[in-house]
Coordinates of C-alpha atoms and ligand atoms in Angstrom, one line a residue:
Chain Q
X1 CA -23.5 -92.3 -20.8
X2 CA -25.5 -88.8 -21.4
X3 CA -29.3 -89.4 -22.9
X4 CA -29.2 -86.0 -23.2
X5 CA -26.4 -83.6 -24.0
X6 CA -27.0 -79.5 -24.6
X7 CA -24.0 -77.6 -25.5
X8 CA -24.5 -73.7 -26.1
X9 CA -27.9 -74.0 -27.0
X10 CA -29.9 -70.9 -27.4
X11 CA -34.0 -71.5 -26.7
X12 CA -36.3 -68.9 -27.4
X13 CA -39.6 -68.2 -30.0
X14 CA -39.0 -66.9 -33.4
X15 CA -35.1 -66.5 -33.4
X16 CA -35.7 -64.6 -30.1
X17 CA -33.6 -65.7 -27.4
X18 CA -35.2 -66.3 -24.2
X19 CA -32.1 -68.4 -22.8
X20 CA -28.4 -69.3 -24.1
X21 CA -25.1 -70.6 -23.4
X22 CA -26.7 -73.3 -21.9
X23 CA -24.4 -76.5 -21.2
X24 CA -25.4 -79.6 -19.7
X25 CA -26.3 -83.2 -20.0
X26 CA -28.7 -86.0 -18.8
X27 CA -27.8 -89.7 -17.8
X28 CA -29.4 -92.3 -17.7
X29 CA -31.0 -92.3 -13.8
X30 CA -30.5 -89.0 -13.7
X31 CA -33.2 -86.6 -11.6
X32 CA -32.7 -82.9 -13.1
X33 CA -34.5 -80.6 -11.3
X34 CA -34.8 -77.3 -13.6
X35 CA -34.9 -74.1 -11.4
X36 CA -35.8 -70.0 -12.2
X37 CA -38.2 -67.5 -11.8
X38 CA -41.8 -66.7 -13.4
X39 CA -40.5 -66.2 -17.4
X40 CA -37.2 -67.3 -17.1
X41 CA -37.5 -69.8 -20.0
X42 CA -37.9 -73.0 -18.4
X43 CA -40.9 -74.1 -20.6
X44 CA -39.3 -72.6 -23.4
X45 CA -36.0 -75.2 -22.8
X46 CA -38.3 -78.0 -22.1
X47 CA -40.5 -77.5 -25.5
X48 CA -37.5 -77.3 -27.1
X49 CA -35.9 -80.4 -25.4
X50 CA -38.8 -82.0 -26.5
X51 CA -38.7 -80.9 -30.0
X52 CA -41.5 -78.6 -30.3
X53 CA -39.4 -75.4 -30.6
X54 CA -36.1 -75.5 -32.8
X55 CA -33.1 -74.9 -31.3
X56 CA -31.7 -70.9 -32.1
X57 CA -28.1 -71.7 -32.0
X58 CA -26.0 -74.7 -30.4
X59 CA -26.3 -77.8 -30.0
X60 CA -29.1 -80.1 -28.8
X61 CA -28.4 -84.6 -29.4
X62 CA -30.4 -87.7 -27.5
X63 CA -28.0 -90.6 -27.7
X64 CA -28.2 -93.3 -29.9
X65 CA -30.6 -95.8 -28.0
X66 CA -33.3 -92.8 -27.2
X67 CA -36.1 -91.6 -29.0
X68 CA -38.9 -89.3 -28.6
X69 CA -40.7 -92.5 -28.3
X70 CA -39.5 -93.2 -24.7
X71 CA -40.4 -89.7 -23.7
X72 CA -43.2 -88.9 -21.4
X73 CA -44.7 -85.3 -20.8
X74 CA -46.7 -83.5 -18.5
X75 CA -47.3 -79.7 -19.8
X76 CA -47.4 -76.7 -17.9
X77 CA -50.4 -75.8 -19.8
X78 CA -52.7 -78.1 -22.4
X79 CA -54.0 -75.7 -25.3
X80 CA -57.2 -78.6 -25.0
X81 CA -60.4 -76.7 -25.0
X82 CA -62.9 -76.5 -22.8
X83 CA -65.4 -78.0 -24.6
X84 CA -63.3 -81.0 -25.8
X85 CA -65.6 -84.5 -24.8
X86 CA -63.5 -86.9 -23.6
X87 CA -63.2 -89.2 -20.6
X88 CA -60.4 -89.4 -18.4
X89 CA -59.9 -93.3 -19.6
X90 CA -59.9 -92.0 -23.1
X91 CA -57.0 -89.5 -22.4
X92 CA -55.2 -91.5 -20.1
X93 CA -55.4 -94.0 -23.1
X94 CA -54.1 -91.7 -25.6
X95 CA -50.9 -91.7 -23.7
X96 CA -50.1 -95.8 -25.1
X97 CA -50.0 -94.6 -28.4
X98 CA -46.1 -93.8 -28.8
X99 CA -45.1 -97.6 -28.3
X100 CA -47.9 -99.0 -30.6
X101 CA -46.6 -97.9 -34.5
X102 CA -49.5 -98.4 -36.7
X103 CA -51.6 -100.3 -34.7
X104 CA -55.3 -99.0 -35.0
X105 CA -56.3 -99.9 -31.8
X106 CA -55.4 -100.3 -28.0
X107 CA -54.7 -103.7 -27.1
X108 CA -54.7 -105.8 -23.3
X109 CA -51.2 -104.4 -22.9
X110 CA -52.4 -100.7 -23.4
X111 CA -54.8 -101.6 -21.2
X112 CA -52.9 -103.0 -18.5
X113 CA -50.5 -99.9 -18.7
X114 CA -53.5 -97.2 -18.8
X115 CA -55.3 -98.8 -15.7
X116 CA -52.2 -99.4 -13.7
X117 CA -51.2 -95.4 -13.9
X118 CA -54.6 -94.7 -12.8
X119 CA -54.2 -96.6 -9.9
X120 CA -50.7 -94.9 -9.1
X121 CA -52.2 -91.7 -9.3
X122 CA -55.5 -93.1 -7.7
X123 CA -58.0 -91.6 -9.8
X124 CA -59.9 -95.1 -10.4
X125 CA -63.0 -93.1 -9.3
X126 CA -62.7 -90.7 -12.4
X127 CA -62.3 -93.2 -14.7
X128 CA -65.4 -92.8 -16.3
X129 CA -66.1 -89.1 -15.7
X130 CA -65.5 -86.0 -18.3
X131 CA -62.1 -84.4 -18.0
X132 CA -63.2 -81.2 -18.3
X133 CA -66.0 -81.1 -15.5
X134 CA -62.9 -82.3 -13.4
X135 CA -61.4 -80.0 -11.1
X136 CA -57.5 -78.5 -11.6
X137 CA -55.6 -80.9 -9.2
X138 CA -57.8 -83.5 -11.0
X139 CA -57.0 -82.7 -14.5
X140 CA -53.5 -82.3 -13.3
X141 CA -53.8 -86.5 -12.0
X142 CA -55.2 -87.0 -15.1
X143 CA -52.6 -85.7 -17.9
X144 CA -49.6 -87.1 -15.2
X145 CA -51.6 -90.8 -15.8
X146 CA -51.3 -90.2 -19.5
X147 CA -47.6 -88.9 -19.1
X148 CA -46.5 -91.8 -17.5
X149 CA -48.5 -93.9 -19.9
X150 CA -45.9 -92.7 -22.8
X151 CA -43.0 -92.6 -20.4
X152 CA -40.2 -94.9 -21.7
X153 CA -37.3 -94.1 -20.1
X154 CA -37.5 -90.6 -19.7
X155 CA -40.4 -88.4 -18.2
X156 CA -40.6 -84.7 -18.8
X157 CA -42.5 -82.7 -16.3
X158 CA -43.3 -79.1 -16.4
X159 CA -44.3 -77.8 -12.8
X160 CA -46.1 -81.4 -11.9
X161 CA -47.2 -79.7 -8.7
X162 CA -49.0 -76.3 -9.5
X163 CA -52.4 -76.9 -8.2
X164 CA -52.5 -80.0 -6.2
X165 CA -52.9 -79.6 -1.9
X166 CA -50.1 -79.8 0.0
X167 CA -50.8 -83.7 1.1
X168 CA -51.1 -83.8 -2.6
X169 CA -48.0 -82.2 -3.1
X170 CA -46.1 -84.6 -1.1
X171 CA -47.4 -87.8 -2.6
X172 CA -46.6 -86.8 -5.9
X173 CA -42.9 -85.6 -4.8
X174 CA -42.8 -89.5 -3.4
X175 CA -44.6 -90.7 -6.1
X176 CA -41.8 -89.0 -8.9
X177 CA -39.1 -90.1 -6.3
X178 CA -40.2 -93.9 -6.7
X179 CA -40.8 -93.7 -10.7
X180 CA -37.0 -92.6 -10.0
X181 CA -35.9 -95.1 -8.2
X182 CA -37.2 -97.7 -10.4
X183 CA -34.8 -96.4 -13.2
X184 CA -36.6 -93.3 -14.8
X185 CA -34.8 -90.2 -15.9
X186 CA -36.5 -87.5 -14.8
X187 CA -36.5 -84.0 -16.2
X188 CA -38.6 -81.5 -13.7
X189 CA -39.1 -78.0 -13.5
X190 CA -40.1 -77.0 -9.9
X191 CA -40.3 -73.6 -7.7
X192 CA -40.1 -76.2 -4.6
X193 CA -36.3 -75.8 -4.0
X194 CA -36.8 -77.1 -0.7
X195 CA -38.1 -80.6 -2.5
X196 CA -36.0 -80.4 -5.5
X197 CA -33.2 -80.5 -3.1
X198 CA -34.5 -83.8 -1.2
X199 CA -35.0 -85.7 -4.2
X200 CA -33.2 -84.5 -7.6
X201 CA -29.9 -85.6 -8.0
X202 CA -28.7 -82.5 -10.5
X203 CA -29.8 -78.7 -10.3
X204 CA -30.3 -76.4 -13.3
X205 CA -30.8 -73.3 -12.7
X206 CA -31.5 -70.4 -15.2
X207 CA -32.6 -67.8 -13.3
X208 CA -30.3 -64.9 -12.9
X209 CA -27.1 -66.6 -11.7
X210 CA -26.8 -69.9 -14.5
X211 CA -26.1 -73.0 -12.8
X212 CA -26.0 -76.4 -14.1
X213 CA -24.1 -79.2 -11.4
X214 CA -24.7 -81.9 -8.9
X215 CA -27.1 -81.3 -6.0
X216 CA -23.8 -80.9 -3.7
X217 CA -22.2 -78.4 -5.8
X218 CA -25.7 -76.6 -5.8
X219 CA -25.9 -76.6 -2.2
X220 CA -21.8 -75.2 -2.1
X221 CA -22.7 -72.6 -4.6
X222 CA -25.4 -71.2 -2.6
X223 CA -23.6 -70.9 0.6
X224 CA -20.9 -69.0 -0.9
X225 CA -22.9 -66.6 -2.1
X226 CA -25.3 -66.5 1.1
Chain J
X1 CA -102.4 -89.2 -44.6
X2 CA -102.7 -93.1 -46.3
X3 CA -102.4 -90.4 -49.8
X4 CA -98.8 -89.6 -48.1
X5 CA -97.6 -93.3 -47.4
X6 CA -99.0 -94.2 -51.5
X7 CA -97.2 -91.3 -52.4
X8 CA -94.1 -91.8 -50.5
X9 CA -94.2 -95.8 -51.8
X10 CA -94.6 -94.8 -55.5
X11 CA -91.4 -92.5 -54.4
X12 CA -89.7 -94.9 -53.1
X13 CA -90.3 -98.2 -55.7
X14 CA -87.9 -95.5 -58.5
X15 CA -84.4 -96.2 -58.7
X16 CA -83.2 -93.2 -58.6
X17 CA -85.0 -92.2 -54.9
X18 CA -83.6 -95.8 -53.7
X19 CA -80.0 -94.3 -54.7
X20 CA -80.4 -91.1 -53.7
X21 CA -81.2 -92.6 -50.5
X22 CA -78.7 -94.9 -50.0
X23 CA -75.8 -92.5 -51.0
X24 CA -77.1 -89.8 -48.8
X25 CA -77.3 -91.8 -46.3
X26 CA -73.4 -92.8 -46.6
X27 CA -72.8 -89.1 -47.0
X28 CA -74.5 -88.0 -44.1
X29 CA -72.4 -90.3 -42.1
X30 CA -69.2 -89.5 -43.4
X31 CA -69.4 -86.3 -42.8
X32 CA -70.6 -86.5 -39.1
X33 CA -67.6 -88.5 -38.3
X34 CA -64.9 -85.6 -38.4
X35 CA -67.5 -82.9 -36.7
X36 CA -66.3 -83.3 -33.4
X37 CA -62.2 -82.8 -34.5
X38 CA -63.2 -79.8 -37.3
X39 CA -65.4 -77.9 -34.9
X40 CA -62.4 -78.4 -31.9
X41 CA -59.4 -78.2 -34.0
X42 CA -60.5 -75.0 -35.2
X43 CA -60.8 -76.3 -38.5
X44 CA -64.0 -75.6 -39.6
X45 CA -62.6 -72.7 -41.4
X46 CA -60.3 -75.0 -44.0
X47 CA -63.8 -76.9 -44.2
X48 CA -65.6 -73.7 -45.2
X49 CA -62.8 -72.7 -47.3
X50 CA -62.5 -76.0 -49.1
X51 CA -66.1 -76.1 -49.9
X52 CA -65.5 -73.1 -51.7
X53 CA -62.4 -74.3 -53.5
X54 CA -65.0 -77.6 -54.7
X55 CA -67.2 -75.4 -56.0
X56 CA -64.5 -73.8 -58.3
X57 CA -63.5 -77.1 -59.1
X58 CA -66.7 -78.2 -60.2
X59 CA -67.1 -74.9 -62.3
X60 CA -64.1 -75.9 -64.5
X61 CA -64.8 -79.7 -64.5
X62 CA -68.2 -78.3 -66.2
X63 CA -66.5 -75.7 -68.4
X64 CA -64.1 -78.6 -69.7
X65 CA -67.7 -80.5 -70.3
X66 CA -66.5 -83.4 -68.3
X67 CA -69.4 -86.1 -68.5
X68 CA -68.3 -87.1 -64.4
X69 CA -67.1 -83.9 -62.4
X70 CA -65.9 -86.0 -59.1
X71 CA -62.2 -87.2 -60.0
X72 CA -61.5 -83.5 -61.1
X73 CA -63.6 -81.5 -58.1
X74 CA -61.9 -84.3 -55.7
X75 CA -58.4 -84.0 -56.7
X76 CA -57.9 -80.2 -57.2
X77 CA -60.2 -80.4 -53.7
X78 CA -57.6 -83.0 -51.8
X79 CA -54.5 -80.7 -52.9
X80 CA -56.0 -77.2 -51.7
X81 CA -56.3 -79.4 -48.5
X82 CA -52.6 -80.1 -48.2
X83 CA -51.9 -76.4 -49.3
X84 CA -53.8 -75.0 -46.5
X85 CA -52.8 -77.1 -43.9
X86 CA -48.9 -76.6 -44.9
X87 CA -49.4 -72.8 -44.9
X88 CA -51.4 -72.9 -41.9
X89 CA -48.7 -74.3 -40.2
X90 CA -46.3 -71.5 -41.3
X91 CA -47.8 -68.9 -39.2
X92 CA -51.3 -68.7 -38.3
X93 CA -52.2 -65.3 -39.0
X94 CA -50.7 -65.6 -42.9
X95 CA -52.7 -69.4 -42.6
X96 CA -56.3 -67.4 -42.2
X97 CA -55.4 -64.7 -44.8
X98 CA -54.0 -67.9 -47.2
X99 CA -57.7 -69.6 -46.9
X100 CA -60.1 -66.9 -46.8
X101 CA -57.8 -65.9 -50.2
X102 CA -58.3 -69.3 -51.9
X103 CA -61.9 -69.8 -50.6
X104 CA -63.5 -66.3 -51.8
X105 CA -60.7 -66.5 -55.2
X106 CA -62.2 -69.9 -55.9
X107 CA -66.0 -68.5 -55.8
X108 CA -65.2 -65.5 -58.2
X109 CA -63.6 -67.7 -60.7
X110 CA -66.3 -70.3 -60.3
X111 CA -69.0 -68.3 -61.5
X112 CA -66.9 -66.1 -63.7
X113 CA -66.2 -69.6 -65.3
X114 CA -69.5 -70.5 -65.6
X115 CA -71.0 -67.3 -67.1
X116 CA -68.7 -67.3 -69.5
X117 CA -68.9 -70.9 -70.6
X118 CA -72.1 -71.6 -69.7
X119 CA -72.6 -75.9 -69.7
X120 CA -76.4 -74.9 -70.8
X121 CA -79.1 -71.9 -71.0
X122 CA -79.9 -71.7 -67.1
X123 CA -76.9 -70.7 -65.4
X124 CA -78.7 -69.3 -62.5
X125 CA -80.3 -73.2 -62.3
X126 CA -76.5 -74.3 -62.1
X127 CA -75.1 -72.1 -60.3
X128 CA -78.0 -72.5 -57.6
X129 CA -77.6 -77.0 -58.2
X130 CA -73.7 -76.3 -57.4
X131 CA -74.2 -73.9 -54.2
X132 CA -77.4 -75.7 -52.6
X133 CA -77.5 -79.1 -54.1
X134 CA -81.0 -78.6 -54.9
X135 CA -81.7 -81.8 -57.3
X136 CA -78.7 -83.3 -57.8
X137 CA -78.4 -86.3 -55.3
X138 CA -81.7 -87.2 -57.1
X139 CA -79.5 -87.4 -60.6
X140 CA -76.3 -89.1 -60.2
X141 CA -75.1 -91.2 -62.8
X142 CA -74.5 -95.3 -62.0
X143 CA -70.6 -94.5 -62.4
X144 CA -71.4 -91.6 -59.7
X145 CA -73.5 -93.6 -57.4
X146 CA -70.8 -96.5 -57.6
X147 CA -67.8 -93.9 -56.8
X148 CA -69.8 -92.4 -54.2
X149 CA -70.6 -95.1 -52.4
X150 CA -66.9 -96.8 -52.2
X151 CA -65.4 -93.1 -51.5
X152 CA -67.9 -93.2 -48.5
X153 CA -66.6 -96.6 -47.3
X154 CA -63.3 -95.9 -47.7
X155 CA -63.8 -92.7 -45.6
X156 CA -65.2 -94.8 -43.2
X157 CA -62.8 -97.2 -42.9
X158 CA -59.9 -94.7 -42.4
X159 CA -61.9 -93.2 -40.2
X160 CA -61.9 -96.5 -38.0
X161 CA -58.7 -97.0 -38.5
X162 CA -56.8 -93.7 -37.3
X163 CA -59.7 -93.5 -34.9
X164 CA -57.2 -93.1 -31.3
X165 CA -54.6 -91.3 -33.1
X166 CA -57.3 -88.7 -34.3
X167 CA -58.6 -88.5 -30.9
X168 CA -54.9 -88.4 -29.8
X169 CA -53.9 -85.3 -32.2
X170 CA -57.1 -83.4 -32.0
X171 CA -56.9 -83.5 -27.7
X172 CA -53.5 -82.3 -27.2
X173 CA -51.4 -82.0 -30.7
X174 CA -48.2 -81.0 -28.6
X175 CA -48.3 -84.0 -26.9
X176 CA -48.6 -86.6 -29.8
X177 CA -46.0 -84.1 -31.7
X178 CA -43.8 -84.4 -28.2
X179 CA -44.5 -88.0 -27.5
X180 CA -42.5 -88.8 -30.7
X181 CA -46.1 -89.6 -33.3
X182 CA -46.0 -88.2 -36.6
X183 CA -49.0 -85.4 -35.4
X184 CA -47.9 -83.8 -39.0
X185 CA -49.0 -87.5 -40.8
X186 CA -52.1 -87.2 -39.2
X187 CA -53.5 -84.1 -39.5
X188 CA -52.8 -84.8 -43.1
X189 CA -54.9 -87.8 -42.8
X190 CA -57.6 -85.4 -41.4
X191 CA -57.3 -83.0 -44.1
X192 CA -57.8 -85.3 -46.6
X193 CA -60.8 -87.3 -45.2
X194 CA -61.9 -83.5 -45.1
X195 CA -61.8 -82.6 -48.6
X196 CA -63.0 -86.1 -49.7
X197 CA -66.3 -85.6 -47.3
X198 CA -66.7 -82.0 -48.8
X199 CA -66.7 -83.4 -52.2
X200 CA -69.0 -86.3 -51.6
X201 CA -71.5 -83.9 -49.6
X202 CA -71.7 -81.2 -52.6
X203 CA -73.7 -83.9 -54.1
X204 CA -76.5 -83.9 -51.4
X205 CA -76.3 -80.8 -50.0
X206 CA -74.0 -77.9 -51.9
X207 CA -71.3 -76.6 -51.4
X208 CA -72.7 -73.7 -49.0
X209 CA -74.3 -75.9 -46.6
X210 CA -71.7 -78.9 -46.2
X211 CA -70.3 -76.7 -42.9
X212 CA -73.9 -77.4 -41.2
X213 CA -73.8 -81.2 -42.6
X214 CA -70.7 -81.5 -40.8
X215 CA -71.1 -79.5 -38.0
X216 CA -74.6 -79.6 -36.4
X217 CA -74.3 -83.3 -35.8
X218 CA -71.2 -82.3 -33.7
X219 CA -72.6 -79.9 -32.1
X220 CA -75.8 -81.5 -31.2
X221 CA -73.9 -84.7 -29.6
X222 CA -71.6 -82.7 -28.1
X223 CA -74.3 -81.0 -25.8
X224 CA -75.8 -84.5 -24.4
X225 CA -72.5 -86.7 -24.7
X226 CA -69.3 -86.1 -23.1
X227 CA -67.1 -89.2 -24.2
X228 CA -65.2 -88.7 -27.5
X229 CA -66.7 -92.0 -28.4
X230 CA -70.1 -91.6 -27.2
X231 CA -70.1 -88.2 -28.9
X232 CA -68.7 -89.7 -32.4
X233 CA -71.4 -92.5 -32.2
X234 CA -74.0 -90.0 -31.3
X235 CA -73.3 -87.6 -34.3
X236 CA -73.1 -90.6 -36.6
X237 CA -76.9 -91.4 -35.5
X238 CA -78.1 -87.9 -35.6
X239 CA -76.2 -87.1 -39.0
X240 CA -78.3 -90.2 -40.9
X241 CA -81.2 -90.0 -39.4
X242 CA -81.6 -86.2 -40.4
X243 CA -80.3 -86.9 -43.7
X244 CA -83.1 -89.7 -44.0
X245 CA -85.5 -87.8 -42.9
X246 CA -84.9 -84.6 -44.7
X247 CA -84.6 -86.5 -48.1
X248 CA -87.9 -87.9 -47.2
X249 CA -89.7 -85.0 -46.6
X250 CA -88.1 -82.9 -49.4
X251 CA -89.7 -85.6 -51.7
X252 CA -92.9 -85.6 -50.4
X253 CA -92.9 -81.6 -49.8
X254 CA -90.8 -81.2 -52.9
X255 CA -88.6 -78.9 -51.0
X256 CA -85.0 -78.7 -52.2
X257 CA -83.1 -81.7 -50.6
X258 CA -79.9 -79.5 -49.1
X259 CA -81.8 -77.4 -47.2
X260 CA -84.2 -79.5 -45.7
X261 CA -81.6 -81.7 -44.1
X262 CA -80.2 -78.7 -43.0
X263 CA -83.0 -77.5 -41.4
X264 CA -83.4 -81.1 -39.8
X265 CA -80.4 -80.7 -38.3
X266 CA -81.0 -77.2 -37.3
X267 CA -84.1 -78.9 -35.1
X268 CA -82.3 -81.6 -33.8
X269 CA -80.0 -79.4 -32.7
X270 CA -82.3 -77.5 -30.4
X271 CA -83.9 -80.5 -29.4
X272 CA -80.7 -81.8 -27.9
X273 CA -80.0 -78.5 -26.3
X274 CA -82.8 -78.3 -24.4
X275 CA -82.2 -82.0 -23.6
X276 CA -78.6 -80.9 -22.3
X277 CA -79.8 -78.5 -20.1
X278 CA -82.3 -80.6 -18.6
X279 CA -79.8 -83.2 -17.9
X280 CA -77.5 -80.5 -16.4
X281 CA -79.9 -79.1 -14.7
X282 CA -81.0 -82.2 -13.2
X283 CA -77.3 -83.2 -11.5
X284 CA -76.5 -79.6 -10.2
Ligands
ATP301 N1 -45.4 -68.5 -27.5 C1 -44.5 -67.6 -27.2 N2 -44.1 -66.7 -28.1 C2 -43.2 -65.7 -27.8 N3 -42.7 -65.6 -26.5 C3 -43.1 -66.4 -25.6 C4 -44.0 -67.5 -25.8 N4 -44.2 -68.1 -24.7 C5 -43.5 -67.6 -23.8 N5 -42.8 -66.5 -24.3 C6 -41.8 -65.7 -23.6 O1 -40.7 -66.4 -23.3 C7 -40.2 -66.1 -22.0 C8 -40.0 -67.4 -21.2 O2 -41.3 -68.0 -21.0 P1 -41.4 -69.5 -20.3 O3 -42.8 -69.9 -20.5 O4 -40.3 -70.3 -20.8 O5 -41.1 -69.1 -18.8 P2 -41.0 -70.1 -17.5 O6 -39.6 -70.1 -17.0 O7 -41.6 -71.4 -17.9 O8 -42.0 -69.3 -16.5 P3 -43.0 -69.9 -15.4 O9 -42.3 -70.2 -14.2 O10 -44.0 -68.8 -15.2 O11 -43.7 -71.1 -16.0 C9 -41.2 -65.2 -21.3 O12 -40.6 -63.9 -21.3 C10 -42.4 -65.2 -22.2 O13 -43.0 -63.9 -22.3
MG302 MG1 -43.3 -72.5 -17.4

């Protein structure tokens, strides 16, 4: 059964469309790996997946047992300041909050969750430091922890690679890939087609020629055309 | 010096000093607490604007010769809060033009207000009490003392209690908003501590100088401490113990009370900067 199902939707920033006629849907297990070049609206679709943005025209529905609640997200860019004081514990923290209501405060389970991410994405050695005298890759470690911290059953990540090494690079492909395997939808936007195409198991595409279809039917596509 | 501590005991054994104390003290930590998120959030403008709108307030709670201004100030205050933040939402550019709008209209018919109605023959001396505070921590009613001091608490408490999702919505609002939190409820819950601070702190310091109550704390934390928590905690400390020791020496230099504090902040600000940049300086 679709978690999430698009049909015609229009994206775009003050009734300006960046991107429409877009049709397609996510299951649950599903690993969509969103395609396109520099400005082609991908961040625009996934702001507006995650209701940030309104939709400009068509349709946009999560099935009945998801809410935003079970949704975790890495952004292309944070708008956090420079200056902001907070340690990496503190953000990676933050990322609890979705499942916990009302309650004021973090409890052992929050905890649990916060320091179990860290160790996935092996920053135990920040754990104390200042996230903004971290470097890029770091930061980038750092806001994944906290993504997967609020991930449910869905995780939303917009170019989870840009500025990590390319040992770096790989670990987090594998990484992803096992978060997948143990039953995560996964929503990724990626210039790696070469990667996208070992792990995700659906293509989207909105560059110039709009694609939406199984990895195999991606792979067919593009050696008709070649 | 033994003439200062006889002076400062005689000072001290009056009622009113022992209030005036203990209220600013509760005001000076309020208003440290949201330093960090106004001066981050890019909020210190609604603050700045707000403290304008209070001062209108308090012009017509005067004009209506209302023995205690507070409910009146606070409530007008707390609903030019929720206006802002609503149209600052809107669109940014139309949010800035909607403040600076209700924060210079709210001046003008302040004193307009009070020239023409004036509550007694000094209106200069009021004016001056309403924009720097000069005396008037030293002469709050019980009723205002008591309302004061549980505003302060409650403040607090909140405070306490939204704590992470404050952190949460002033780090990374998209997130929260994304995440599936009700951002929206609580940067109304931020609005509103704001506008209760900023009418709690007119009574110590006036509305032109509550900015710098709130704000210099912040700041001066922010250049030593680099945990949200540690920071918080650190502007808490700083925020009282300027306030304590700026009443104090306004009484015993009979300088005016706002000012002083501010100008104790002002130092401990510098202090901490030069602190910062040793302790940089030191690691690099
Ligand atoms: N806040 C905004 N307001 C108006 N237009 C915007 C805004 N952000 C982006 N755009 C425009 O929308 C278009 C799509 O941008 P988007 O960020 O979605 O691209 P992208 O596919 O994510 O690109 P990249 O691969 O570089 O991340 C661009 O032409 C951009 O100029
Ligand atoms: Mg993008």
């Amino acid at each position: 059964m679709a978690q999430i199902q698009c049909k015609q939707l229009a994206v775009g920033y003050d009734g300006q469309k960046v991107l429409s006629g877009l049709d397609f849907s996510v299951k649950a297990g599903d690993y969509l790996c969103v395609i396109g070049e520099n400005g082609s609206g991908k961040t625009t679709l996934m702001k507006t997946l995650l209701g940030l943005l309104k939709p400009i025209s068509g349709s946009l529905s999560f099935s009945d047992g998801i809410s935003r609640t079970d949704i975790g997200y890495l952004p292309q860019q944070t708008d956090v300041q420079r200056d902001f004081p907070a340690s990496v514990w503190e953000i990676v923290l933050s990322g609890c909050q979705n499942k916990m209501g009302a309650k004021p405060f973090y409890g052992k389970k929050e905890k649990t969750a916060a320091l179990e991410n860290i160790h996935r994405m092996k920053i135990e050695d920040l754990r104390r430091r200042c996230y903004r005298e971290l470097s890029g890759g770091q930061q980038q470690r750092v806001l994944l922890a906290r993504a997967l911290c609020a991930a449910g059953s869905i995780l939303l990540l917009d170019e989870p690679t840009a500025g990590l090494d390319p040992k770096a690079i790989d670990e987090m492909y594998a990484l992803i890939g096992s978060l997948h395997d143990s039953g995560i939808t996964i929503i990724m936007i990626s210039h790696d087609v070469a990667n996208a195409e070992k792990y995700a198991t659906h293509i989207l595409d909105v560059g110039n020629r709009v694609f939406f279809g199984t990895i195999d039917a991606y792979r067919k596509e593009r050696e008709q055309h070649d | 010096m033994t003439d200062l501590f006889s002076k400062l005991s005689l000072y001290l054994s009056y009622p009113f000093v022992q209030y005036a104390l203990i209220v600013g003290t509760l005001i000076a930590l309020c208003s440290s607490l949201l330093g960090v998120t106004l001066v981050l959030k890019r909020y210190s403008f609604i603050g700045d604007g707000l403290s304008h709108v209070a001062f209108g307030a308090m012009a017509i709670a005067t004009v209506m010769k209302l023995n205690n201004d507070m409910p009146l100030t606070l409530l007008i205050t707390v609903l030019c809060a929720i206006l802002l933040l609503r149209t600052g939402q809107n669109a940014k550019i139309k949010g800035d033009a909607a403040i600076a709008m209700i924060s210079v209209g709210s001046l003008a018919i302040g004193y307009l207000l009070m020239s023409l109605f004036p509550g007694s023959s000094n209106i200069s001396g009021d004016v001056c009490t309403t924009l720097f505070g000069s005396t008037s921590i030293l002469t709050l009613s019980p009723e205002e003392v008591w309302l004061s001091v549980g505003l302060s608490i409650a403040v607090v408490l909140f405070f306490i209690l939204f704590y992470n999702k404050i952190f949460a919505v002033t780090f990374d609002e998209s997130f929260t908003r994304a995440t599936g939190q009700r951002a929206g409820l609580y940067n109304l819950i931020i609005a509103v501590i704001i506008a209760v601070i900023i009418v709690l702190a007119m009574n110590l310091v006036g509305s032109l100088l509550i900015s710098a109550l709130v704000i210099f704390p912040a700041l001066s934390a922010m250049r030593v401490f680099k945990t949200f928590k540690s920071v918080t905690v650190c502007a808490a400390i700083v925020s009282v113990f300027c306030a304590l020791l700026g009443m104090l020496a306004s009484i015993l230099l009979a300088t005016p009370v706002g000012s002083t504090i501010v100008v104790t902040d002002i130092i401990v600000f510098i202090i901490f900067t030069v602190i910062g940049k040793i302790k940089g300086g030191a690691r690099s």
